[in-house]
Short mmCIF file of C-alpha atoms and ligand atoms in Angstrom, two decimals:
data_model
loop_
_atom_site.label_atom_id
_atom_site.label_comp_id
_atom_site.label_asym_id
_atom_site.label_seq_id
_atom_site.Cartn_x
_atom_site.Cartn_y
_atom_site.Cartn_z
CA UNK A 1256 -44.39 43.62 -46.24
CA UNK A 1257 -41.06 45.18 -46.02
CA UNK A 1258 -39.64 48.39 -47.20
CA UNK A 1259 -35.98 49.09 -47.92
CA UNK A 1260 -35.38 52.54 -46.38
CA UNK A 1261 -31.78 52.48 -47.50
CA UNK A 1262 -28.82 54.10 -45.47
CA UNK A 1263 -29.92 56.73 -43.35
CA UNK A 1264 -26.95 58.16 -41.83
CA UNK A 1265 -24.53 55.27 -41.44
CA UNK A 1266 -22.42 56.03 -44.64
CA UNK A 1267 -21.60 59.22 -43.88
CA UNK A 1268 -21.60 59.17 -40.18
CA UNK A 1269 -23.51 62.01 -38.73
CA UNK A 1270 -25.25 64.32 -40.81
CA UNK A 1271 -26.51 67.47 -39.02
CA UNK A 1272 -26.43 69.73 -42.22
CA UNK A 1273 -30.25 69.87 -42.47
CA UNK A 1274 -33.85 68.61 -41.58
CA UNK A 1275 -34.27 68.13 -45.08
CA UNK A 1276 -31.88 65.10 -44.92
CA UNK A 1277 -33.98 63.46 -43.30
CA UNK A 1278 -35.34 60.24 -45.25
CA UNK A 1279 -38.91 58.50 -45.49
CA UNK A 1280 -39.50 56.02 -43.28
CA UNK A 1281 -41.10 52.43 -43.89
CA UNK A 1282 -44.81 53.81 -42.86
CA UNK A 1283 -44.20 57.11 -45.38
CA UNK A 1284 -43.25 53.94 -48.11
CA UNK A 1285 -46.09 52.47 -47.23
CA UNK A 1286 -48.31 55.20 -47.76
CA UNK A 1287 -46.96 55.92 -50.87
CA UNK A 1288 -47.44 52.52 -52.06
CA UNK A 1289 -51.15 52.65 -51.16
CA UNK A 1290 -51.85 56.56 -52.27
CA UNK A 1291 -55.09 56.56 -54.14
CA UNK A 1292 -54.43 59.01 -56.72
CA UNK A 1293 -55.81 61.03 -59.79
CA UNK A 1294 -54.44 63.59 -62.08
CA UNK A 1295 -53.87 67.06 -60.05
CA UNK A 1296 -53.95 69.20 -63.05
CA UNK A 1297 -57.64 68.04 -63.44
CA UNK A 1298 -58.28 68.66 -59.43
CA UNK A 1299 -59.34 64.69 -58.75
CA UNK A 1300 -56.09 63.53 -56.89
CA UNK A 1301 -58.17 62.47 -53.83
CA UNK A 1302 -54.92 62.36 -51.96
CA UNK A 1303 -53.70 66.07 -52.56
CA UNK A 1304 -57.17 67.09 -51.39
CA UNK A 1305 -57.36 65.47 -48.15
CA UNK A 1306 -53.67 66.85 -47.67
CA UNK A 1307 -54.89 70.30 -48.19
CA UNK A 1308 -58.04 70.02 -45.82
CA UNK A 1309 -56.10 68.52 -43.13
CA UNK A 1310 -53.50 71.00 -43.80
CA UNK A 1311 -55.93 74.39 -43.96
CA UNK A 1312 -57.15 72.60 -40.21
CA UNK A 1313 -53.78 72.59 -38.73
CA UNK A 1314 -52.82 76.24 -40.51
CA UNK A 1315 -56.24 77.40 -39.36
CA UNK A 1316 -56.64 79.02 -42.86
CA UNK A 1317 -59.97 78.90 -45.06
CA UNK A 1318 -57.28 76.94 -47.47
CA UNK A 1319 -54.54 75.23 -48.34
CA UNK A 1320 -52.54 74.45 -51.28
CA UNK A 1321 -49.62 71.49 -51.84
CA UNK A 1322 -46.65 72.79 -53.48
CA UNK A 1323 -43.27 70.98 -54.32
CA UNK A 1324 -41.32 73.15 -52.04
CA UNK A 1325 -41.16 75.88 -49.49
CA UNK A 1326 -39.34 78.25 -52.04
CA UNK A 1327 -42.22 77.95 -54.92
CA UNK A 1328 -44.79 78.42 -51.86
CA UNK A 1329 -42.93 81.70 -51.07
CA UNK A 1330 -43.00 82.49 -54.47
CA UNK A 1331 -46.76 82.09 -55.01
CA UNK A 1332 -47.44 83.96 -51.55
CA UNK A 1333 -46.04 87.13 -53.09
CA UNK A 1334 -47.11 86.50 -57.09
CA UNK A 1335 -50.82 85.73 -55.27
CA UNK A 1336 -50.56 88.90 -52.94
CA UNK A 1337 -49.45 91.04 -56.02
CA UNK A 1338 -52.93 91.02 -57.13
CA UNK A 1339 -54.52 89.96 -60.81
CA UNK A 1340 -52.82 92.22 -62.58
CA UNK A 1341 -49.63 90.67 -60.90
CA UNK A 1342 -48.40 94.43 -60.35
CA UNK A 1343 -44.11 94.33 -59.44
CA UNK A 1344 -44.61 94.10 -55.65
CA UNK A 1345 -42.14 95.30 -53.11
CA UNK A 1346 -41.18 92.61 -50.51
CA UNK A 1347 -40.18 93.44 -47.05
CA UNK A 1348 -38.50 91.07 -44.91
CA UNK A 1349 -35.52 90.00 -42.66
CA UNK A 1350 -32.00 90.51 -44.08
CA UNK A 1351 -31.15 87.45 -42.49
CA UNK A 1352 -34.25 85.84 -43.79
CA UNK A 1353 -34.24 82.53 -45.81
CA UNK A 1354 -36.70 84.84 -48.36
CA UNK A 1355 -33.83 87.52 -48.32
CA UNK A 1356 -30.96 85.75 -48.74
CA UNK A 1357 -31.60 82.34 -50.76
CA UNK A 1358 -34.55 83.47 -52.59
CA UNK A 1359 -34.13 86.79 -53.50
CA UNK A 1360 -32.98 86.04 -57.13
CA UNK A 1361 -36.00 84.12 -57.68
CA UNK A 1362 -37.98 86.80 -56.41
CA UNK A 1363 -36.80 89.44 -58.59
CA UNK A 1364 -36.64 87.03 -61.89
CA UNK A 1365 -40.14 85.59 -61.49
CA UNK A 1366 -42.38 88.53 -59.47
CA UNK A 1367 -40.34 91.43 -60.23
CA UNK A 1368 -39.77 91.99 -56.33
CA UNK A 1369 -38.10 94.80 -54.91
CA UNK A 1370 -36.74 93.46 -51.96
CA UNK A 1371 -36.15 95.32 -48.73
CA UNK A 1372 -34.18 93.50 -46.46
CA UNK A 1373 -34.62 94.46 -42.58
CA UNK A 1374 -32.32 95.19 -39.43
CA UNK A 1375 -33.55 92.38 -37.38
CA UNK A 1376 -33.89 91.66 -33.37
CA UNK A 1377 -32.13 89.05 -31.70
CA UNK A 1378 -34.75 86.44 -31.55
CA UNK A 1379 -35.20 86.97 -35.28
CA UNK A 1380 -38.78 89.21 -35.61
CA UNK A 1381 -38.37 92.22 -38.21
CA UNK A 1382 -37.10 95.92 -35.87
CA UNK A 1383 -40.55 97.45 -35.51
CA UNK A 1384 -39.01 101.12 -36.25
CA UNK A 1385 -37.06 99.98 -39.46
CA UNK A 1386 -40.33 98.25 -40.77
CA UNK A 1387 -42.56 101.51 -39.90
CA UNK A 1388 -39.86 103.31 -42.24
CA UNK A 1389 -39.76 100.85 -44.60
CA UNK A 1390 -43.50 100.92 -44.85
CA UNK A 1391 -43.95 104.99 -44.86
CA UNK A 1392 -41.07 105.65 -47.47
CA UNK A 1393 -42.36 106.65 -51.11
CA UNK A 1394 -42.48 103.10 -52.56
CA UNK A 1395 -40.32 103.02 -55.95
CA UNK A 1396 -43.28 101.50 -57.83
CA UNK A 1397 -45.57 103.95 -57.00
CA UNK A 1398 -48.32 104.69 -54.14
CA UNK A 1399 -50.22 101.57 -55.23
CA UNK A 1400 -47.01 99.30 -55.49
CA UNK A 1401 -48.15 95.94 -53.71
CA UNK A 1402 -46.34 95.64 -50.41
CA UNK A 1403 -45.70 92.03 -48.76
CA UNK A 1404 -43.99 91.79 -45.23
CA UNK A 1405 -42.37 88.28 -44.53
CA UNK A 1406 -41.84 87.23 -41.52
CA UNK A 1407 -40.08 83.85 -40.76
CA UNK A 1408 -40.97 81.53 -38.10
CA UNK A 1409 -38.94 79.73 -36.55
CA UNK A 1410 -36.15 82.36 -37.63
CA UNK A 1411 -33.18 80.28 -38.80
CA UNK A 1412 -30.30 82.29 -38.82
CA UNK A 1413 -31.65 83.62 -35.07
CA UNK A 1414 -30.60 79.75 -34.29
CA UNK A 1415 -33.94 78.38 -35.27
CA UNK A 1416 -35.42 80.78 -32.92
CA UNK A 1417 -39.57 80.30 -32.27
CA UNK A 1418 -41.73 83.40 -32.23
CA UNK A 1419 -44.38 83.58 -30.29
CA UNK A 1420 -47.94 84.40 -32.05
CA UNK A 1421 -48.27 88.06 -29.87
CA UNK A 1422 -44.91 89.30 -30.96
CA UNK A 1423 -45.82 87.98 -35.00
CA UNK A 1424 -48.85 89.97 -34.21
CA UNK A 1425 -47.48 93.55 -33.74
CA UNK A 1426 -45.23 93.08 -37.21
CA UNK A 1427 -48.38 92.34 -38.88
CA UNK A 1428 -50.64 94.88 -37.30
CA UNK A 1429 -48.24 97.72 -38.42
CA UNK A 1430 -47.66 95.82 -41.52
CA UNK A 1431 -51.46 96.02 -42.44
CA UNK A 1432 -52.01 99.36 -41.27
CA UNK A 1433 -50.07 100.46 -44.16
CA UNK A 1434 -52.02 98.25 -46.49
CA UNK A 1435 -49.82 95.37 -46.36
CA UNK A 1436 -50.14 91.75 -47.21
CA UNK A 1437 -48.21 89.75 -44.32
CA UNK A 1438 -46.62 86.38 -45.26
CA UNK A 1439 -45.39 83.71 -43.13
CA UNK A 1440 -42.47 82.02 -43.87
CA UNK A 1441 -43.18 78.91 -41.62
CA UNK A 1442 -41.04 76.27 -43.05
CA UNK A 1443 -40.17 75.28 -39.51
CA UNK A 1444 -43.40 76.16 -38.28
CA UNK A 1445 -44.11 73.04 -37.05
CA UNK A 1446 -40.80 73.25 -34.81
CA UNK A 1447 -42.08 76.32 -33.25
CA UNK A 1448 -45.50 75.37 -32.25
CA UNK A 1449 -44.16 72.21 -30.63
CA UNK A 1450 -41.32 74.46 -28.61
CA UNK A 1451 -44.12 77.21 -27.67
CA UNK A 1452 -46.46 74.33 -26.91
CA UNK A 1453 -49.38 75.76 -29.27
CA UNK A 1454 -50.93 74.44 -32.31
CA UNK A 1455 -49.71 75.86 -35.59
CA UNK A 1456 -52.70 77.69 -36.23
CA UNK A 1457 -52.35 79.96 -33.44
CA UNK A 1458 -48.86 81.41 -34.85
CA UNK A 1459 -50.11 81.40 -38.22
CA UNK A 1460 -52.99 83.74 -37.20
CA UNK A 1461 -51.61 86.57 -37.52
CA UNK A 1462 -50.73 86.33 -41.06
CA UNK A 1463 -52.60 86.43 -44.71
CA UNK A 1464 -50.83 83.22 -45.60
CA UNK A 1465 -48.35 81.17 -44.54
CA UNK A 1466 -45.67 78.72 -46.05
CA UNK A 1467 -45.59 75.11 -43.89
CA UNK A 1468 -42.59 72.42 -44.97
CA UNK A 1469 -43.46 68.70 -44.63
CA UNK A 1470 -40.19 67.83 -45.56
CA UNK A 1471 -37.64 69.52 -43.10
CA UNK A 1472 -37.77 67.56 -39.59
CA UNK A 1473 -41.31 66.10 -40.40
CA UNK A 1474 -39.65 64.06 -42.69
CA UNK A 1475 -41.74 63.46 -45.79
CA UNK A 1476 -39.84 63.25 -48.98
CA UNK A 1477 -40.98 66.74 -50.77
CA UNK A 1478 -43.58 69.62 -50.61
CA UNK A 1479 -45.05 72.30 -48.64
CA UNK A 1480 -48.21 74.04 -47.88
CA UNK A 1481 -49.15 77.03 -48.96
CA UNK A 1482 -52.10 78.69 -46.37
CA UNK A 1483 -54.32 81.36 -46.83
CA UNK A 1484 -57.93 82.58 -47.54
CA UNK A 1485 -59.85 80.90 -50.30
CA UNK A 1486 -59.48 83.60 -52.45
CA UNK A 1487 -55.93 83.72 -52.50
CA UNK A 1488 -55.30 79.95 -52.50
CA UNK A 1489 -57.35 79.65 -55.62
CA UNK A 1490 -54.94 82.58 -57.45
CA UNK A 1491 -51.98 80.70 -55.41
CA UNK A 1492 -53.49 77.64 -57.67
CA UNK A 1493 -53.69 79.35 -61.00
CA UNK A 1494 -49.85 80.46 -60.66
CA UNK A 1495 -48.67 77.35 -59.54
CA UNK A 1496 -49.95 75.87 -62.62
CA UNK A 1497 -48.49 78.84 -65.12
CA UNK A 1498 -44.76 77.76 -62.76
CA UNK A 1499 -45.37 74.19 -63.72
CA UNK A 1500 -45.65 73.21 -60.18
CA UNK A 1501 -49.08 71.35 -60.52
CA UNK A 1502 -47.95 67.46 -60.35
CA UNK A 1503 -50.52 65.00 -61.89
CA UNK A 1504 -50.16 61.99 -59.79
CA UNK A 1505 -49.60 64.37 -56.61
CA UNK A 1506 -50.95 61.70 -54.22
CA UNK A 1507 -47.96 59.84 -54.29
CA UNK A 1508 -45.95 62.63 -52.45
CA UNK A 1509 -49.46 63.79 -50.15
CA UNK A 1510 -49.56 60.13 -48.90
CA UNK A 1511 -46.05 60.70 -47.11
CA UNK A 1512 -47.03 64.53 -46.07
CA UNK A 1513 -50.00 63.15 -44.35
CA UNK A 1514 -48.25 61.15 -42.09
CA UNK A 1515 -45.35 63.98 -41.91
CA UNK A 1516 -48.73 66.29 -40.50
CA UNK A 1517 -49.52 63.45 -37.47
CA UNK A 1518 -46.01 63.60 -36.50
CA UNK A 1519 -45.72 67.19 -35.18
CA UNK A 1520 -45.26 65.86 -31.61
CA UNK A 1521 -42.64 64.03 -32.17
CA UNK A 1522 -40.33 67.02 -32.80
CA UNK A 1523 -40.03 67.43 -29.20
CA UNK A 1524 -37.38 64.88 -28.84
CA UNK A 1525 -35.23 66.82 -31.72
CA UNK A 1526 -35.85 69.77 -29.25
CA UNK A 1527 -34.68 67.69 -26.30
CA UNK A 1528 -31.61 66.25 -28.32
CA UNK A 1529 -30.69 69.94 -29.51
CA UNK A 1530 -30.87 71.22 -26.12
CA UNK A 1531 -28.31 68.52 -25.00
CA UNK A 1532 -26.35 68.95 -27.70
CA UNK A 1533 -26.21 72.97 -27.46
CA UNK A 1534 -25.45 72.44 -23.43
CA UNK A 1535 -22.62 69.68 -24.63
CA UNK A 1536 -21.00 72.02 -26.89
CA UNK A 1537 -20.85 74.78 -24.38
CA UNK A 1538 -18.86 72.84 -22.55
CA UNK A 1539 -15.93 72.71 -25.19
CA UNK A 1540 -12.98 75.30 -24.19
CA UNK A 1541 -12.67 77.57 -27.49
CA UNK A 1542 -16.42 76.82 -28.66
CA UNK A 1543 -19.22 79.76 -28.14
CA UNK A 1544 -22.81 78.77 -28.72
CA UNK A 1545 -25.69 80.97 -29.66
CA UNK A 1546 -28.50 80.96 -27.53
CA UNK A 1547 -31.85 82.20 -29.04
CA UNK A 1548 -34.91 83.11 -26.54
CA UNK A 1549 -36.69 80.03 -27.87
CA UNK A 1550 -34.48 77.25 -28.89
CA UNK A 1551 -35.93 74.28 -31.18
CA UNK A 1552 -33.96 71.83 -33.70
CA UNK A 1553 -31.13 74.42 -34.29
CA UNK A 1554 -27.37 74.84 -32.77
CA UNK A 1555 -24.95 77.28 -33.97
CA UNK A 1556 -21.66 77.70 -33.09
CA UNK A 1557 -18.58 80.02 -33.39
CA UNK A 1558 -15.09 78.83 -33.20
CA UNK A 1559 -12.49 82.19 -32.51
CA UNK A 1560 -10.01 81.67 -34.89
CA UNK A 1561 -11.03 78.63 -37.13
CA UNK A 1562 -13.21 79.87 -40.17
CA UNK A 1563 -16.57 78.21 -40.55
CA UNK A 1564 -15.31 76.39 -43.65
CA UNK A 1565 -12.45 75.06 -41.84
CA UNK A 1566 -14.42 74.39 -38.63
CA UNK A 1567 -17.16 72.08 -41.20
CA UNK A 1568 -14.29 70.47 -43.18
CA UNK A 1569 -12.56 69.06 -39.91
CA UNK A 1570 -15.44 68.04 -38.20
CA UNK A 1571 -16.13 66.20 -41.51
CA UNK A 1572 -13.23 63.98 -41.20
CA UNK A 1573 -14.24 62.87 -38.02
CA UNK A 1574 -17.69 61.86 -39.52
CA UNK A 1575 -19.85 64.59 -38.50
CA UNK A 1576 -21.22 66.77 -41.33
CA UNK A 1577 -22.61 70.27 -40.10
CA UNK A 1578 -23.20 73.68 -42.80
CA UNK A 1579 -20.88 76.64 -42.90
CA UNK A 1580 -22.49 79.95 -42.46
CA UNK A 1581 -21.69 83.11 -44.39
CA UNK A 1582 -21.51 84.87 -40.93
CA UNK A 1583 -18.47 82.20 -39.41
CA UNK A 1584 -20.63 80.39 -37.51
CA UNK A 1585 -21.63 76.39 -38.19
CA UNK A 1586 -24.87 75.25 -37.74
CA UNK A 1587 -26.20 71.68 -36.59
CA UNK A 1588 -29.43 70.98 -37.46
CA UNK A 1589 -30.99 67.95 -35.07
CA UNK A 1590 -33.49 65.98 -36.55
CA UNK A 1591 -35.16 62.44 -36.42
CA UNK A 1592 -32.24 60.41 -37.49
CA UNK A 1593 -30.25 61.68 -34.23
CA UNK A 1594 -30.53 60.87 -30.36
CA UNK A 1595 -28.79 61.69 -27.40
CA UNK A 1596 -25.80 59.54 -28.25
CA UNK A 1597 -25.79 61.41 -31.43
CA UNK A 1598 -25.31 64.71 -29.76
CA UNK A 1599 -22.50 63.18 -27.27
CA UNK A 1600 -20.70 61.92 -29.99
CA UNK A 1601 -20.92 64.91 -32.37
CA UNK A 1602 -20.04 67.49 -29.36
CA UNK A 1603 -16.95 64.91 -28.69
CA UNK A 1604 -15.57 65.17 -32.25
CA UNK A 1605 -15.51 69.21 -31.74
CA UNK A 1606 -13.81 68.92 -29.05
CA UNK A 1607 -11.37 66.64 -30.35
CA UNK A 1608 -11.24 68.79 -33.72
CA UNK A 1609 -10.98 72.02 -31.45
CA UNK A 1610 -8.00 70.19 -29.58
CA UNK A 1611 -5.87 69.35 -32.66
CA UNK A 1612 -6.28 72.35 -34.13
CA UNK A 1613 -3.97 75.39 -33.44
CA UNK A 1614 -6.55 78.18 -32.83
CA UNK A 1615 -6.39 81.12 -30.82
CA UNK A 1616 -8.79 80.26 -27.89
CA UNK A 1617 -10.24 82.82 -25.61
CA UNK A 1618 -11.08 80.53 -22.84
CA UNK A 1619 -14.87 80.30 -21.27
CA UNK A 1620 -16.94 83.35 -21.45
CA UNK A 1621 -17.96 84.71 -18.03
C1 PLP B 2806 -35.92 75.43 -46.31
C2 PLP B 2806 -36.40 76.49 -46.20
C3 PLP B 2806 -36.97 77.46 -47.46
C4 PLP B 2806 -37.28 76.33 -48.58
O1 PLP B 2806 -37.60 75.15 -48.66
P1 PLP B 2806 -37.34 74.04 -49.62
O2 PLP B 2806 -38.46 73.21 -49.70
O3 PLP B 2806 -35.89 73.49 -49.91
O4 PLP B 2806 -37.60 74.78 -50.98
C5 PLP B 2806 -37.54 78.48 -47.19
N1 PLP B 2806 -37.95 78.85 -45.77
C6 PLP B 2806 -37.43 78.83 -44.71
C7 PLP B 2806 -37.12 79.51 -43.29
C8 PLP B 2806 -36.32 77.40 -44.75
O5 PLP B 2806 -35.47 77.09 -43.53
#
């Protein structure tokens, strides 16, 4: 039986805005069509249960919960870590993390969180001395205020840098010495695991809870897993229902997510393509590439004299879509719709765009 998988990337040219723009392919659509379903509100959706069991195995946690988005997984982690009486928590997270700059309003509104953004090192790891300062400062919510320390792996704003388990472990040990819950926002933990050639469970081990997206580079249409202890996940399951995040025939979405979990090794191809794109862009006069210590599928470029929004707009005119960032760089996220030719075409488009734009060209950096 054939499934119409729709236009992947053709109509819009090359779309590097995000790996969320991966489309479910024929295998995933077939899995959706054939998914055994029940009603997850009644706890009898077999495909969701299978996904949660496989997810827990992959993440090395006692249990896992299937949730609609990573944003909800992160919110549930903070809520569940705040205890049964849902005391207002303080959330300590990297100033450039997704939780600090894109989820802060939700965390404040729905978890009543006090957000403490921390300076980050070039690889994206929270600065440990700043972390210690934040942990030892008297919490505004009183001495018993619950504290959640969050680490993002890969670190998106730091060029998609993959963090090693040992480095995250040091942050986690320090956080736990002060009684904090450690949450890992691993929306792209699959990329980190593949780049570092370790199982995701090893990278999740230092944390008390972990978010893992199936709908970024892994290509499922929607969803994320929240892993943690059985008690923690049971609490998160109740909270998910209160938030309205429990889906009835969830198996239709869990089935392609199960396909996604088997595709981790395929991310290596995205990393190879991203490395080629970074190399090609580095050869473009006027383009300045950011080089994270452990790169994955993200490439960030700055072009001095050309604001990010204009960079993105002019490149879109040449059929290549990228995301402008608030710090003046633009972001390319490589995913399964791209190959070596896409990387070369994108770099050529950047070269042509810069060549035809009157910008101050600082020349190659030594
Ligand atoms: C994409 C992303 C999220 C949010 O994921 P959604 O599924 O879009 O809600 C959270 N954290 C990080 C690091 C992300 O990259």
